[in-house]
């Protein structure tokens, strides 16, 4: 394992493997990227980017990053992924929506749908997408996390923000001035319409070390929430069994909590009024149906997701991928929305 310095925290780098033994890349949160070779970096530009593609042109996975959460903090999150394979293009949006040729639909939980040779299975709070007999596996959690798993290790033959999969984390940004320049390279379309990072990686310190710019009491509160979930017996056992990096999980959770990242309707300063309009319409309809205003407001109060809860949901997915089942009671203990509440959450954009 190699040690790398990222955003002031020392984290270990190692090849990320999936349940079937292949290399995996994860993109999640604000957005944190763990390449196939285990290199960890953050990239907060806004555009559509190639996450990974077969250098022979057989398949391509792109991700769209948009401003998210508190707009005053200049955050961005991955809000959708698009899969290109065998002349088919399928886009996976938030809240389990799928866009295919301009038509939006969802795949019900526990069912499978095929589009050409693209198979989509809705299982355990995520879509699992496979592409013909390539052995490639992609997951999308319907919020802000995607994982791309290759069928083999160290064979390279891929490129994109997820790296080259040659099992050497040292050469991930070779030829680039910074991880920012590396990320910028994979922007699609007219980059003039994108908000890319500075090529030299010189981001304002509050964006790279957000926990240094909040009150100590608030920092301790955030740390307690992240650790509450990580130290639950159900998760600590899974983390050890699946060889997950607890230090990196905590660092990412703290980074997003300190950055003010919150997902869902009612998020402060998010600059998106669609959630408010939808919730207000539900309240008005309920009142017209005889419900009191206070009852209607309580019933349709927007459900928000903080980074600690999102980390918990992601751990449920990662644990299930290794055959470890996590009971839903963890969410109530941590003060997070239940699976039902989460499925009913409206997340903007």
Coordinates of C-alpha atoms in Angstrom, one line a residue:
X1 CA 0.0 0.0 0.0
X2 CA 1.2 3.5 -0.8
X3 CA 0.5 6.6 1.4
X4 CA -0.7 9.8 -0.3
X5 CA -1.5 13.3 1.0
X6 CA -4.9 14.5 0.1
X7 CA -6.5 17.7 1.4
X8 CA -4.2 17.6 4.4
X9 CA -5.2 14.1 5.5
X10 CA -2.9 11.1 5.1
X11 CA -4.8 8.3 3.5
X12 CA -3.5 4.9 2.2
X13 CA -3.9 4.0 -1.4
X14 CA -4.6 0.4 -2.5
X15 CA -6.4 -1.2 -5.5
X16 CA -10.1 -1.1 -4.9
X17 CA -11.7 -4.6 -5.6
X18 CA -15.3 -5.6 -6.0
X19 CA -17.1 -8.7 -4.8
X20 CA -16.1 -10.5 -7.9
X21 CA -12.4 -9.6 -7.5
X22 CA -12.2 -7.0 -10.3
X23 CA -10.9 -3.4 -9.9
X24 CA -13.5 -0.8 -8.9
X25 CA -13.7 3.0 -9.1
X26 CA -16.0 5.0 -6.9
X27 CA -17.3 8.6 -7.4
X28 CA -19.4 10.0 -4.5
X29 CA -20.2 13.0 -2.4
X30 CA -18.6 16.4 -3.1
X31 CA -17.2 14.6 -5.4
X32 CA -14.6 12.2 -4.0
X33 CA -13.0 9.9 -6.5
X34 CA -11.2 6.6 -5.8
X35 CA -9.6 5.4 -9.0
X36 CA -9.3 1.8 -10.1
X37 CA -5.8 1.9 -8.7
X38 CA -6.8 3.3 -5.3
X39 CA -5.7 6.9 -5.8
X40 CA -8.0 9.3 -4.0
X41 CA -8.7 12.8 -5.1
X42 CA -11.4 15.4 -5.0
X43 CA -12.7 17.3 -8.1
X44 CA -15.3 20.0 -7.7
X45 CA -15.8 21.2 -11.3
X46 CA -19.2 21.3 -12.9
X47 CA -19.6 19.7 -16.4
X48 CA -20.1 16.2 -17.9
X49 CA -17.0 14.1 -17.7
X50 CA -15.8 10.7 -18.9
X51 CA -15.5 8.6 -15.8
X52 CA -14.2 5.5 -17.6
X53 CA -14.1 4.3 -21.1
X54 CA -12.7 1.3 -23.0
X55 CA -9.8 2.6 -25.1
X56 CA -11.0 0.4 -27.9
X57 CA -14.4 2.2 -27.9
X58 CA -16.6 -0.7 -26.8
X59 CA -18.2 1.2 -23.9
X60 CA -18.1 4.6 -22.1
X61 CA -19.5 5.8 -18.7
X62 CA -19.9 9.5 -18.2
X63 CA -21.0 11.5 -15.2
X64 CA -22.6 14.9 -14.9
X65 CA -21.3 17.1 -12.0
X66 CA -23.5 20.0 -11.0
X67 CA -23.5 22.6 -8.2
X68 CA -25.3 21.1 -5.2
X69 CA -26.3 21.7 -1.6
X70 CA -25.4 25.1 -0.2
X71 CA -24.6 27.2 -3.3
X72 CA -22.6 29.7 -1.2
X73 CA -20.0 26.9 -0.7
X74 CA -19.2 26.3 -4.4
X75 CA -19.9 22.6 -4.1
X76 CA -20.6 20.1 -6.9
X77 CA -21.9 16.6 -6.9
X78 CA -22.4 13.8 -9.4
X79 CA -26.1 14.1 -10.3
X80 CA -26.3 11.5 -13.1
X81 CA -24.4 8.9 -15.0
X82 CA -24.8 7.9 -18.7
X83 CA -23.9 4.5 -20.1
X84 CA -23.0 4.1 -23.8
X85 CA -22.8 0.6 -25.1
X86 CA -23.6 -1.1 -28.5
X87 CA -25.2 2.0 -30.0
X88 CA -27.4 2.5 -26.9
X89 CA -27.3 5.4 -24.5
X90 CA -29.1 5.2 -21.1
X91 CA -29.0 8.0 -18.5
X92 CA -29.4 7.3 -14.8
X93 CA -30.8 10.3 -12.9
X94 CA -31.5 11.0 -9.3
X95 CA -34.3 9.3 -7.4
X96 CA -33.9 6.2 -9.6
X97 CA -35.2 7.9 -12.7
X98 CA -33.9 6.6 -16.0
X99 CA -33.9 8.6 -19.3
X100 CA -33.9 6.5 -22.5
X101 CA -34.5 8.4 -25.8
X102 CA -36.2 11.2 -24.0
X103 CA -38.6 9.0 -22.0
X104 CA -38.3 8.9 -18.2
X105 CA -39.2 5.8 -16.2
X106 CA -38.0 3.8 -13.2
X107 CA -37.3 0.1 -12.7
X108 CA -39.3 -1.2 -9.7
X109 CA -37.3 -2.6 -6.7
X110 CA -36.5 -6.3 -7.1
X111 CA -37.0 -6.3 -10.9
X112 CA -34.8 -6.3 -14.0
X113 CA -35.1 -4.5 -17.3
X114 CA -33.1 -4.9 -20.5
X115 CA -32.3 -2.2 -23.0
X116 CA -30.5 -3.8 -25.9
X117 CA -27.6 -5.6 -24.2
X118 CA -27.7 -3.2 -21.2
X119 CA -29.2 -4.9 -18.2
X120 CA -30.6 -2.9 -15.2
X121 CA -31.4 -4.5 -11.9
X122 CA -32.9 -2.6 -9.0
X123 CA -31.5 -4.1 -5.9
X124 CA -30.7 -3.0 -2.3
X125 CA -31.1 0.8 -2.8
X126 CA -29.2 0.8 -6.1
X127 CA -29.3 0.1 -9.8
X128 CA -26.8 -2.6 -10.9
X129 CA -26.0 -2.2 -14.6
X130 CA -24.2 -4.8 -16.6
X131 CA -23.1 -4.6 -20.3
X132 CA -23.5 -7.7 -22.3
X133 CA -20.6 -10.2 -21.7
X134 CA -18.0 -7.5 -21.0
X135 CA -18.0 -8.4 -17.3
X136 CA -18.3 -4.6 -16.5
X137 CA -20.6 -3.8 -13.5
X138 CA -21.8 -0.2 -12.7
X139 CA -23.9 0.8 -9.7
X140 CA -25.9 4.0 -9.2
X141 CA -27.5 4.8 -5.8
X142 CA -30.0 7.3 -7.2
X143 CA -28.4 10.2 -5.2
X144 CA -24.8 10.9 -5.6
X145 CA -22.7 7.7 -5.7
X146 CA -21.6 5.6 -8.6
X147 CA -19.2 2.6 -8.7
X148 CA -17.6 1.1 -11.9
X149 CA -16.1 -2.4 -11.5
X150 CA -13.9 -4.0 -14.1
X151 CA -13.9 -7.8 -14.6
X152 CA -10.1 -8.1 -14.2
X153 CA -7.2 -6.6 -12.3
X154 CA -4.2 -4.6 -13.6
X155 CA -5.0 -5.0 -17.3
X156 CA -5.2 -1.3 -18.1
X157 CA -7.1 -0.7 -21.4
X158 CA -9.3 2.0 -19.8
X159 CA -9.1 5.8 -19.3
X160 CA -11.0 8.6 -17.7
X161 CA -11.4 10.2 -14.3
X162 CA -11.2 6.7 -12.8
X163 CA -7.7 6.3 -14.1
X164 CA -6.0 3.6 -16.2
X165 CA -6.3 0.4 -14.0
X166 CA -2.7 -0.7 -14.3
X167 CA -2.4 -1.2 -10.5
X168 CA 0.1 1.7 -10.2
X169 CA -1.4 4.7 -8.3
X170 CA 1.8 6.6 -8.8
X171 CA 1.2 7.3 -12.5
X172 CA -2.4 8.3 -12.3
X173 CA -1.8 12.0 -13.0
X174 CA 1.4 11.5 -15.0
X175 CA 1.9 14.3 -17.5
X176 CA -0.5 16.7 -15.7
X177 CA 0.3 19.6 -13.4
X178 CA -2.3 18.6 -10.9
X179 CA -5.3 16.4 -10.2
X180 CA -7.4 19.4 -11.3
X181 CA -5.7 19.4 -14.8
X182 CA -6.2 15.6 -15.0
X183 CA -9.9 16.0 -14.2
X184 CA -10.4 18.9 -16.6
X185 CA -9.1 16.7 -19.5
X186 CA -12.1 14.4 -19.3
X187 CA -14.7 17.2 -19.7
X188 CA -17.1 16.6 -22.6
X189 CA -18.6 19.0 -25.0
X190 CA -18.0 22.8 -25.0
X191 CA -15.8 23.4 -21.9
X192 CA -16.6 27.1 -22.2
X193 CA -20.0 26.1 -20.7
X194 CA -18.4 24.3 -17.8
X195 CA -16.9 25.4 -14.5
X196 CA -13.6 23.6 -14.5
X197 CA -11.0 23.7 -11.8
X198 CA -7.8 25.8 -12.1
X199 CA -5.2 23.8 -14.0
X200 CA -2.6 24.4 -11.3
X201 CA -5.1 23.0 -8.7
X202 CA -4.9 26.3 -6.7
X203 CA -8.3 26.2 -5.1
X204 CA -9.2 28.5 -2.2
X205 CA -8.3 27.0 1.1
X206 CA -11.9 27.0 2.5
X207 CA -12.8 24.6 -0.4
X208 CA -9.9 22.2 0.3
X209 CA -9.8 22.3 4.1
X210 CA -13.5 23.2 5.1
X211 CA -13.2 21.8 8.6
X212 CA -10.6 24.6 9.4
X213 CA -13.3 27.2 8.8
X214 CA -16.1 26.2 11.1
X215 CA -16.5 26.5 14.9
X216 CA -14.8 23.7 16.9
X217 CA -18.2 22.8 18.5
X218 CA -19.7 22.2 15.1
X219 CA -16.7 20.2 14.0
X220 CA -17.0 18.0 17.0
X221 CA -20.7 17.5 16.3
X222 CA -20.1 16.5 12.7
X223 CA -17.3 14.1 13.8
X224 CA -19.6 12.5 16.4
X225 CA -22.3 11.9 13.7
X226 CA -19.8 10.4 11.3
X227 CA -18.2 8.2 13.9
X228 CA -21.6 7.1 15.3
X229 CA -22.3 5.4 12.0
X230 CA -18.8 4.0 11.4
X231 CA -18.6 2.6 14.9
X232 CA -21.9 0.8 14.9
X233 CA -21.3 -2.9 15.3
X234 CA -23.1 -3.8 12.0
X235 CA -20.9 -1.4 10.0
X236 CA -17.6 -1.9 11.9
X237 CA -17.8 -5.7 11.3
X238 CA -18.5 -5.1 7.6
X239 CA -15.7 -2.5 7.3
X240 CA -13.2 -5.1 8.7
X241 CA -14.6 -8.0 6.7
X242 CA -14.7 -6.1 3.4
X243 CA -11.4 -4.4 4.0
X244 CA -12.9 -0.9 3.6
X245 CA -10.7 2.1 4.5
X246 CA -12.3 3.5 7.7
X247 CA -9.9 6.4 7.8
X248 CA -10.9 7.5 4.2
X249 CA -14.6 7.0 5.0
X250 CA -14.3 9.4 8.0
X251 CA -12.2 11.9 6.1
X252 CA -14.7 12.1 3.3
X253 CA -17.7 12.3 5.7
X254 CA -16.1 15.1 7.6
X255 CA -15.1 17.0 4.4
X256 CA -18.7 16.9 3.1
X257 CA -20.2 17.7 6.5
X258 CA -17.9 20.7 7.0
X259 CA -18.5 21.9 3.5
X260 CA -22.2 22.2 4.3
X261 CA -23.3 19.5 1.8
X262 CA -27.0 18.6 2.3
X263 CA -29.2 16.8 -0.2
X264 CA -33.0 17.0 -0.5
X265 CA -35.8 19.5 -0.4
X266 CA -35.5 22.4 2.1
X267 CA -31.7 22.6 1.8
X268 CA -30.4 26.0 2.8
X269 CA -29.1 28.3 0.0
X270 CA -29.3 25.5 -2.6
X271 CA -30.6 28.0 -5.2
X272 CA -33.2 25.6 -6.6
X273 CA -36.9 26.4 -6.1
X274 CA -38.4 23.3 -7.7
X275 CA -38.4 21.4 -4.4
X276 CA -40.3 24.2 -2.7
X277 CA -42.9 24.5 -5.4
X278 CA -43.6 20.7 -5.3
X279 CA -43.9 20.6 -1.6
X280 CA -46.1 23.7 -1.4
X281 CA -48.4 22.2 -4.0
X282 CA -48.8 19.0 -1.9
X283 CA -49.6 21.1 1.2
X284 CA -52.2 23.2 -0.7
X285 CA -53.8 20.0 -2.1
X286 CA -54.0 18.4 1.3
X287 CA -55.5 21.5 2.9
X288 CA -58.2 21.6 0.1
X289 CA -58.9 18.0 1.0
X290 CA -59.7 18.8 4.6
X291 CA -56.3 18.5 6.3
X292 CA -55.2 21.4 8.6
X293 CA -52.3 23.5 7.4
X294 CA -50.1 22.4 10.3
X295 CA -50.8 18.7 9.6
X296 CA -50.1 19.1 5.9
X297 CA -46.8 20.9 6.6
X298 CA -45.8 18.2 9.0
X299 CA -46.7 15.4 6.6
X300 CA -44.9 16.9 3.6
X301 CA -41.9 18.4 5.4
X302 CA -38.9 18.0 3.1
X303 CA -36.7 15.1 4.0
X304 CA -33.0 16.1 3.9
X305 CA -29.9 13.8 3.8
X306 CA -26.6 14.8 5.4
X307 CA -23.3 13.3 4.3
X308 CA -23.1 11.0 7.3
X309 CA -26.5 9.4 6.4
X310 CA -25.5 9.1 2.7
X311 CA -22.3 7.4 3.9
X312 CA -24.5 4.9 5.9
X313 CA -26.6 4.1 2.8
X314 CA -23.4 3.6 0.7
X315 CA -22.0 1.3 3.4
X316 CA -25.3 -0.7 3.2
X317 CA -24.7 -1.1 -0.6
X318 CA -21.0 -2.0 -0.2
X319 CA -21.7 -4.5 2.5
X320 CA -24.5 -6.2 0.6
X321 CA -22.1 -6.5 -2.4
X322 CA -19.9 -8.6 -0.2
X323 CA -22.8 -10.7 1.1
X324 CA -23.2 -8.9 4.4
X325 CA -26.8 -7.8 5.1
X326 CA -27.4 -4.7 7.2
X327 CA -30.7 -4.3 9.1
X328 CA -32.5 -1.0 8.4
X329 CA -32.7 -0.2 12.1
X330 CA -29.3 1.5 11.9
X331 CA -30.9 4.6 10.2
X332 CA -33.2 5.3 13.2
X333 CA -30.3 5.0 15.6
X334 CA -28.3 7.5 13.6
X335 CA -31.2 9.9 13.0
X336 CA -31.3 9.2 9.3
X337 CA -34.4 8.8 7.1
X338 CA -35.7 5.3 6.7
X339 CA -35.5 3.5 3.4
X340 CA -39.2 4.4 2.7
X341 CA -38.5 8.1 3.6
X342 CA -35.4 8.1 1.5
X343 CA -37.3 6.7 -1.5
X344 CA -39.8 9.6 -1.2
X345 CA -37.2 12.3 -0.9
X346 CA -37.2 14.9 -3.6
X347 CA -33.6 15.8 -4.4
X348 CA -32.8 18.8 -6.5
X349 CA -31.4 19.4 -9.0

